[in-house]
Amino acid sequence: MVDSHHIVPNPEGGWDVKRAGSNRASIHVDTKQEAIDKGRELSRKHGTELFIHAKDGSIQERDSHGNDPRNVKG
């Protein structure tokens, strides 16, 4: 299974960056854009996928920062 980070709204306000399977936020910030910026940094550093969620919990965007195979035919 691919590891991932998620940008999610915090029920008490602001936005959280959470690693998949974790109950606690890795980062909590006031704005969604701050969370996206910090989440992308973490995702690139750890080679994970990044899921950006809307306020309703749906996935708005997905970025892959893992090790993509090179020289793939097709």
N, CA, C and O atoms as a GROMACS GRO file, in nm:
protein
  296
    1MET      N    1   0.084  -0.118   0.000
    1MET     CA    2   0.000   0.000   0.000
    1MET      C    3   0.089   0.125   0.000
    1MET      O    4   0.191   0.130   0.069
    2VAL      N    5   0.050   0.223  -0.076
    2VAL     CA    6   0.125   0.348  -0.085
    2VAL      C    7   0.093   0.435   0.035
    2VAL      O    8  -0.024   0.454   0.070
    3ASP      N    9   0.197   0.488   0.097
    3ASP     CA   10   0.179   0.578   0.210
    3ASP      C   11   0.130   0.712   0.157
    3ASP      O   12   0.158   0.748   0.043
    4SER      N   13   0.057   0.786   0.240
    4SER     CA   14   0.003   0.913   0.193
    4SER      C   15  -0.013   1.014   0.306
    4SER      O   16  -0.017   0.978   0.424
    5HIS      N   17  -0.022   1.139   0.266
    5HIS     CA   18  -0.056   1.250   0.354
    5HIS      C   19  -0.187   1.310   0.304
    5HIS      O   20  -0.215   1.308   0.184
    6HIS      N   21  -0.266   1.364   0.397
    6HIS     CA   22  -0.396   1.420   0.362
    6HIS      C   23  -0.410   1.561   0.419
    6HIS      O   24  -0.375   1.586   0.535
    7ILE      N   25  -0.461   1.652   0.336
    7ILE     CA   26  -0.496   1.787   0.380
    7ILE      C   27  -0.645   1.782   0.412
    7ILE      O   28  -0.727   1.761   0.322
    8VAL      N   29  -0.681   1.801   0.539
    8VAL     CA   30  -0.820   1.789   0.581
    8VAL      C   31  -0.861   1.906   0.670
    8VAL      O   32  -0.778   1.962   0.742
    9PRO      N   33  -0.990   1.943   0.664
    9PRO     CA   34  -1.036   2.050   0.753
    9PRO      C   35  -1.039   2.000   0.897
    9PRO      O   36  -1.074   1.885   0.923
   10ASN      N   37  -1.002   2.088   0.989
   10ASN     CA   38  -1.010   2.056   1.131
   10ASN      C   39  -1.148   2.099   1.181
   10ASN      O   40  -1.188   2.212   1.155
   11PRO      N   41  -1.220   2.013   1.251
   11PRO     CA   42  -1.355   2.047   1.298
   11PRO      C   43  -1.360   2.172   1.388
   11PRO      O   44  -1.464   2.236   1.399
   12GLU      N   45  -1.247   2.205   1.450
   12GLU     CA   46  -1.244   2.323   1.539
   12GLU      C   47  -1.190   2.447   1.468
   12GLU      O   48  -1.172   2.551   1.531
   13GLY      N   49  -1.166   2.435   1.338
   13GLY     CA   50  -1.115   2.548   1.260
   13GLY      C   51  -0.976   2.521   1.206
   13GLY      O   52  -0.899   2.446   1.265
   14GLY      N   53  -0.947   2.582   1.094
   14GLY     CA   54  -0.817   2.563   1.031
   14GLY      C   55  -0.810   2.434   0.953
   14GLY      O   56  -0.911   2.369   0.927
   15TRP      N   57  -0.688   2.398   0.916
   15TRP     CA   58  -0.664   2.281   0.833
   15TRP      C   59  -0.549   2.199   0.891
   15TRP      O   60  -0.456   2.252   0.951
   16ASP      N   61  -0.559   2.067   0.872
   16ASP     CA   62  -0.457   1.975   0.922
   16ASP      C   63  -0.390   1.901   0.807
   16ASP      O   64  -0.450   1.876   0.703
   17VAL      N   65  -0.264   1.867   0.829
   17VAL     CA   66  -0.192   1.774   0.743
   17VAL      C   67  -0.176   1.648   0.826
   17VAL      O   68  -0.112   1.650   0.932
   18LYS      N   69  -0.234   1.537   0.778
   18LYS     CA   70  -0.228   1.411   0.851
   18LYS      C   71  -0.167   1.302   0.765
   18LYS      O   72  -0.190   1.297   0.644
   19ARG      N   73  -0.089   1.217   0.827
   19ARG     CA   74  -0.038   1.099   0.758
   19ARG      C   75  -0.147   0.992   0.764
   19ARG      O   76  -0.216   0.980   0.866
   20ALA      N   77  -0.162   0.916   0.659
   20ALA     CA   78  -0.265   0.811   0.655
   20ALA      C   79  -0.252   0.720   0.776
   20ALA      O   80  -0.143   0.676   0.810
   21GLY      N   81  -0.365   0.691   0.840
   21GLY     CA   82  -0.368   0.602   0.955
   21GLY      C   83  -0.342   0.669   1.088
   21GLY      O   84  -0.352   0.604   1.193
   22SER      N   85  -0.309   0.797   1.087
   22SER     CA   86  -0.280   0.869   1.211
   22SER      C   87  -0.403   0.946   1.258
   22SER      O   88  -0.476   1.004   1.177
   23ASN      N   89  -0.425   0.946   1.387
   23ASN     CA   90  -0.535   1.024   1.444
   23ASN      C   91  -0.496   1.168   1.468
   23ASN      O   92  -0.581   1.257   1.470
   24ARG      N   93  -0.367   1.191   1.487
   24ARG     CA   94  -0.318   1.326   1.517
   24ARG      C   95  -0.264   1.392   1.392
   24ARG      O   96  -0.211   1.327   1.302
   25ALA      N   97  -0.279   1.523   1.387
   25ALA     CA   98  -0.226   1.600   1.275
   25ALA      C   99  -0.075   1.614   1.288
   25ALA      O  100  -0.022   1.635   1.397
   26SER      N  101  -0.006   1.602   1.176
   26SER     CA  102   0.138   1.632   1.173
   26SER      C  103   0.159   1.782   1.181
   26SER      O  104   0.253   1.830   1.244
   27ILE      N  105   0.068   1.856   1.116
   27ILE     CA  106   0.075   2.002   1.111
   27ILE      C  107  -0.066   2.058   1.118
   27ILE      O  108  -0.158   2.002   1.058
   28HIS      N  109  -0.085   2.167   1.192
   28HIS     CA  110  -0.212   2.240   1.195
   28HIS      C  111  -0.184   2.385   1.160
   28HIS      O  112  -0.096   2.448   1.218
   29VAL      N  113  -0.261   2.439   1.064
   29VAL     CA  114  -0.244   2.578   1.020
   29VAL      C  115  -0.382   2.642   1.003
   29VAL      O  116  -0.484   2.574   1.007
   30ASP      N  117  -0.382   2.773   0.984
   30ASP     CA  118  -0.507   2.846   0.973
   30ASP      C  119  -0.573   2.837   0.836
   30ASP      O  120  -0.696   2.832   0.827
   31THR      N  121  -0.493   2.833   0.729
   31THR     CA  122  -0.552   2.836   0.595
   31THR      C  123  -0.524   2.708   0.517
   31THR      O  124  -0.427   2.637   0.543
   32LYS      N  125  -0.612   2.682   0.423
   32LYS     CA  126  -0.595   2.564   0.338
   32LYS      C  127  -0.467   2.575   0.255
   32LYS      O  128  -0.396   2.476   0.238
   33GLN      N  129  -0.437   2.695   0.204
   33GLN     CA  130  -0.317   2.711   0.122
   33GLN      C  131  -0.190   2.682   0.202
   33GLN      O  132  -0.097   2.621   0.150
   34GLU      N  133  -0.187   2.725   0.329
   34GLU     CA  134  -0.072   2.693   0.415
   34GLU      C  135  -0.059   2.542   0.431
   34GLU      O  136   0.052   2.487   0.425
   35ALA      N  137  -0.172   2.474   0.450
   35ALA     CA  138  -0.171   2.329   0.467
   35ALA      C  139  -0.122   2.260   0.340
   35ALA      O  140  -0.046   2.164   0.347
   36ILE      N  141  -0.165   2.310   0.224
   36ILE     CA  142  -0.121   2.252   0.097
   36ILE      C  143   0.030   2.269   0.081
   36ILE      O  144   0.100   2.175   0.044
   37ASP      N  145   0.079   2.388   0.109
   37ASP     CA  146   0.223   2.415   0.097
   37ASP      C  147   0.305   2.324   0.189
   37ASP      O  148   0.403   2.263   0.146
   38LYS      N  149   0.264   2.315   0.315
   38LYS     CA  150   0.336   2.231   0.412
   38LYS      C  151   0.321   2.083   0.378
   38LYS      O  152   0.415   2.005   0.389
   39GLY      N  153   0.200   2.045   0.335
   39GLY     CA  154   0.174   1.906   0.298
   39GLY      C  155   0.258   1.862   0.180
   39GLY      O  156   0.308   1.750   0.177
   40ARG      N  157   0.273   1.950   0.082
   40ARG     CA  158   0.357   1.917  -0.035
   40ARG      C  159   0.502   1.898   0.007
   40ARG      O  160   0.570   1.808  -0.042
   41GLU      N  161   0.550   1.983   0.097
   41GLU     CA  162   0.687   1.968   0.148
   41GLU      C  163   0.705   1.831   0.212
   41GLU      O  164   0.801   1.759   0.183
   42LEU      N  165   0.612   1.795   0.302
   42LEU     CA  166   0.619   1.666   0.370
   42LEU      C  167   0.611   1.550   0.271
   42LEU      O  168   0.687   1.454   0.279
   43SER      N  169   0.517   1.561   0.179
   43SER     CA  170   0.495   1.455   0.081
   43SER      C  171   0.618   1.432  -0.005
   43SER      O  172   0.656   1.318  -0.031
   44ARG      N  173   0.680   1.540  -0.049
   44ARG     CA  174   0.803   1.526  -0.130
   44ARG      C  175   0.916   1.466  -0.046
   44ARG      O  176   0.990   1.379  -0.093
   45LYS      N  177   0.929   1.513   0.077
   45LYS     CA  178   1.035   1.465   0.166
   45LYS      C  179   1.023   1.315   0.193
   45LYS      O  180   1.124   1.243   0.196
   46HIS      N  181   0.899   1.268   0.211
   46HIS     CA  182   0.876   1.128   0.247
   46HIS      C  183   0.840   1.040   0.128
   46HIS      O  184   0.825   0.918   0.143
   47GLY      N  185   0.825   1.099   0.008
   47GLY     CA  186   0.790   1.021  -0.110
   47GLY      C  187   0.652   0.960  -0.104
   47GLY      O  188   0.631   0.847  -0.147
   48THR      N  189   0.556   1.036  -0.050
   48THR     CA  190   0.420   0.987  -0.035
   48THR      C  191   0.325   1.054  -0.135
   48THR      O  192   0.362   1.151  -0.200
   49GLU      N  193   0.204   1.001  -0.144
   49GLU     CA  194   0.100   1.068  -0.221
   49GLU      C  195   0.036   1.172  -0.131
   49GLU      O  196   0.030   1.156  -0.009
   50LEU      N  197  -0.013   1.280  -0.193
   50LEU     CA  198  -0.079   1.386  -0.119
   50LEU      C  199  -0.223   1.397  -0.167
   50LEU      O  200  -0.248   1.414  -0.287
   51PHE      N  201  -0.317   1.387  -0.074
   51PHE     CA  202  -0.459   1.401  -0.104
   51PHE      C  203  -0.508   1.532  -0.043
   51PHE      O  204  -0.494   1.553   0.077
   52ILE      N  205  -0.565   1.618  -0.125
   52ILE     CA  206  -0.618   1.746  -0.078
   52ILE      C  207  -0.770   1.734  -0.076
   52ILE      O  208  -0.833   1.713  -0.180
   53HIS      N  209  -0.828   1.748   0.043
   53HIS     CA  210  -0.971   1.730   0.062
   53HIS      C  211  -1.044   1.864   0.066
   53HIS      O  212  -0.986   1.966   0.104
   54ALA      N  213  -1.171   1.862   0.027
   54ALA     CA  214  -1.258   1.978   0.040
   54ALA      C  215  -1.314   1.980   0.182
   54ALA      O  216  -1.294   1.886   0.259
   55LYS      N  217  -1.385   2.087   0.217
   55LYS     CA  218  -1.445   2.096   0.350
   55LYS      C  219  -1.543   1.983   0.378
   55LYS      O  220  -1.562   1.944   0.493
   56ASP      N  221  -1.607   1.931   0.271
   56ASP     CA  222  -1.703   1.822   0.290
   56ASP      C  223  -1.636   1.685   0.298
   56ASP      O  224  -1.705   1.584   0.313
   57GLY      N  225  -1.504   1.681   0.290
   57GLY     CA  226  -1.429   1.556   0.301
   57GLY      C  227  -1.397   1.489   0.169
   57GLY      O  228  -1.316   1.396   0.166
   58SER      N  229  -1.459   1.534   0.060
   58SER     CA  230  -1.429   1.474  -0.070
   58SER      C  231  -1.288   1.512  -0.115
   58SER      O  232  -1.233   1.613  -0.073
   59ILE      N  233  -1.231   1.429  -0.200
   59ILE     CA  234  -1.096   1.455  -0.251
   59ILE      C  235  -1.104   1.550  -0.369
   59ILE      O  236  -1.171   1.522  -0.468
   60GLN      N  237  -1.036   1.664  -0.356
   60GLN     CA  238  -1.033   1.765  -0.462
   60GLN      C  239  -0.918   1.743  -0.558
   60GLN      O  240  -0.930   1.766  -0.679
   61GLU      N  241  -0.806   1.701  -0.504
   61GLU     CA  242  -0.683   1.692  -0.583
   61GLU      C  243  -0.594   1.583  -0.524
   61GLU      O  244  -0.601   1.552  -0.405
   62ARG      N  245  -0.511   1.527  -0.610
   62ARG     CA  246  -0.420   1.421  -0.566
   62ARG      C  247  -0.286   1.441  -0.635
   62ARG      O  248  -0.280   1.456  -0.757
   63ASP      N  249  -0.179   1.440  -0.558
   63ASP     CA  250  -0.043   1.455  -0.612
   63ASP      C  251   0.039   1.334  -0.571
   63ASP      O  252   0.032   1.288  -0.457
   64SER      N  253   0.117   1.282  -0.664
   64SER     CA  254   0.205   1.170  -0.635
   64SER      C  255   0.348   1.221  -0.626
   64SER      O  256   0.399   1.283  -0.720
   65HIS      N  257   0.412   1.196  -0.513
   65HIS     CA  258   0.551   1.234  -0.495
   65HIS      C  259   0.637   1.113  -0.463
   65HIS      O  260   0.746   1.126  -0.408
   66GLY      N  261   0.588   0.996  -0.498
   66GLY     CA  262   0.663   0.874  -0.472
   66GLY      C  263   0.767   0.849  -0.579
   66GLY      O  264   0.794   0.935  -0.662
   67ASN      N  265   0.823   0.732  -0.575
   67ASN     CA  266   0.925   0.693  -0.672
   67ASN      C  267   0.857   0.638  -0.797
   67ASN      O  268   0.823   0.519  -0.802
   68ASP      N  269   0.836   0.723  -0.896
   68ASP     CA  270   0.775   0.680  -1.021
   68ASP      C  271   0.877   0.601  -1.102
   68ASP      O  272   0.994   0.638  -1.108
   69PRO      N  273   0.832   0.491  -1.164
   69PRO     CA  274   0.925   0.414  -1.246
   69PRO      C  275   0.967   0.494  -1.369
   69PRO      O  276   0.886   0.565  -1.428
   70ARG      N  277   1.092   0.483  -1.405
   70ARG     CA  278   1.146   0.552  -1.523
   70ARG      C  279   1.158   0.453  -1.638
   70ARG      O  280   1.164   0.332  -1.618
   71ASN      N  281   1.161   0.507  -1.758
   71ASN     CA  282   1.179   0.426  -1.879
   71ASN      C  283   1.072   0.318  -1.894
   71ASN      O  284   1.103   0.205  -1.929
   72VAL      N  285   0.949   0.354  -1.867
   72VAL     CA  286   0.838   0.261  -1.880
   72VAL      C  287   0.787   0.266  -2.023
   72VAL      O  288   0.756   0.373  -2.075
   73LYS      N  289   0.778   0.150  -2.088
   73LYS     CA  290   0.727   0.145  -2.225
   73LYS      C  291   0.576   0.155  -2.222
   73LYS      O  292   0.511   0.108  -2.128
   74GLY      N  293   0.520   0.217  -2.324
   74GLY     CA  294   0.375   0.221  -2.334
   74GLY      C  295   0.325   0.352  -2.348
   74GLY      O  296   0.204   0.372  -2.358
   0.00000   0.00000   0.00000
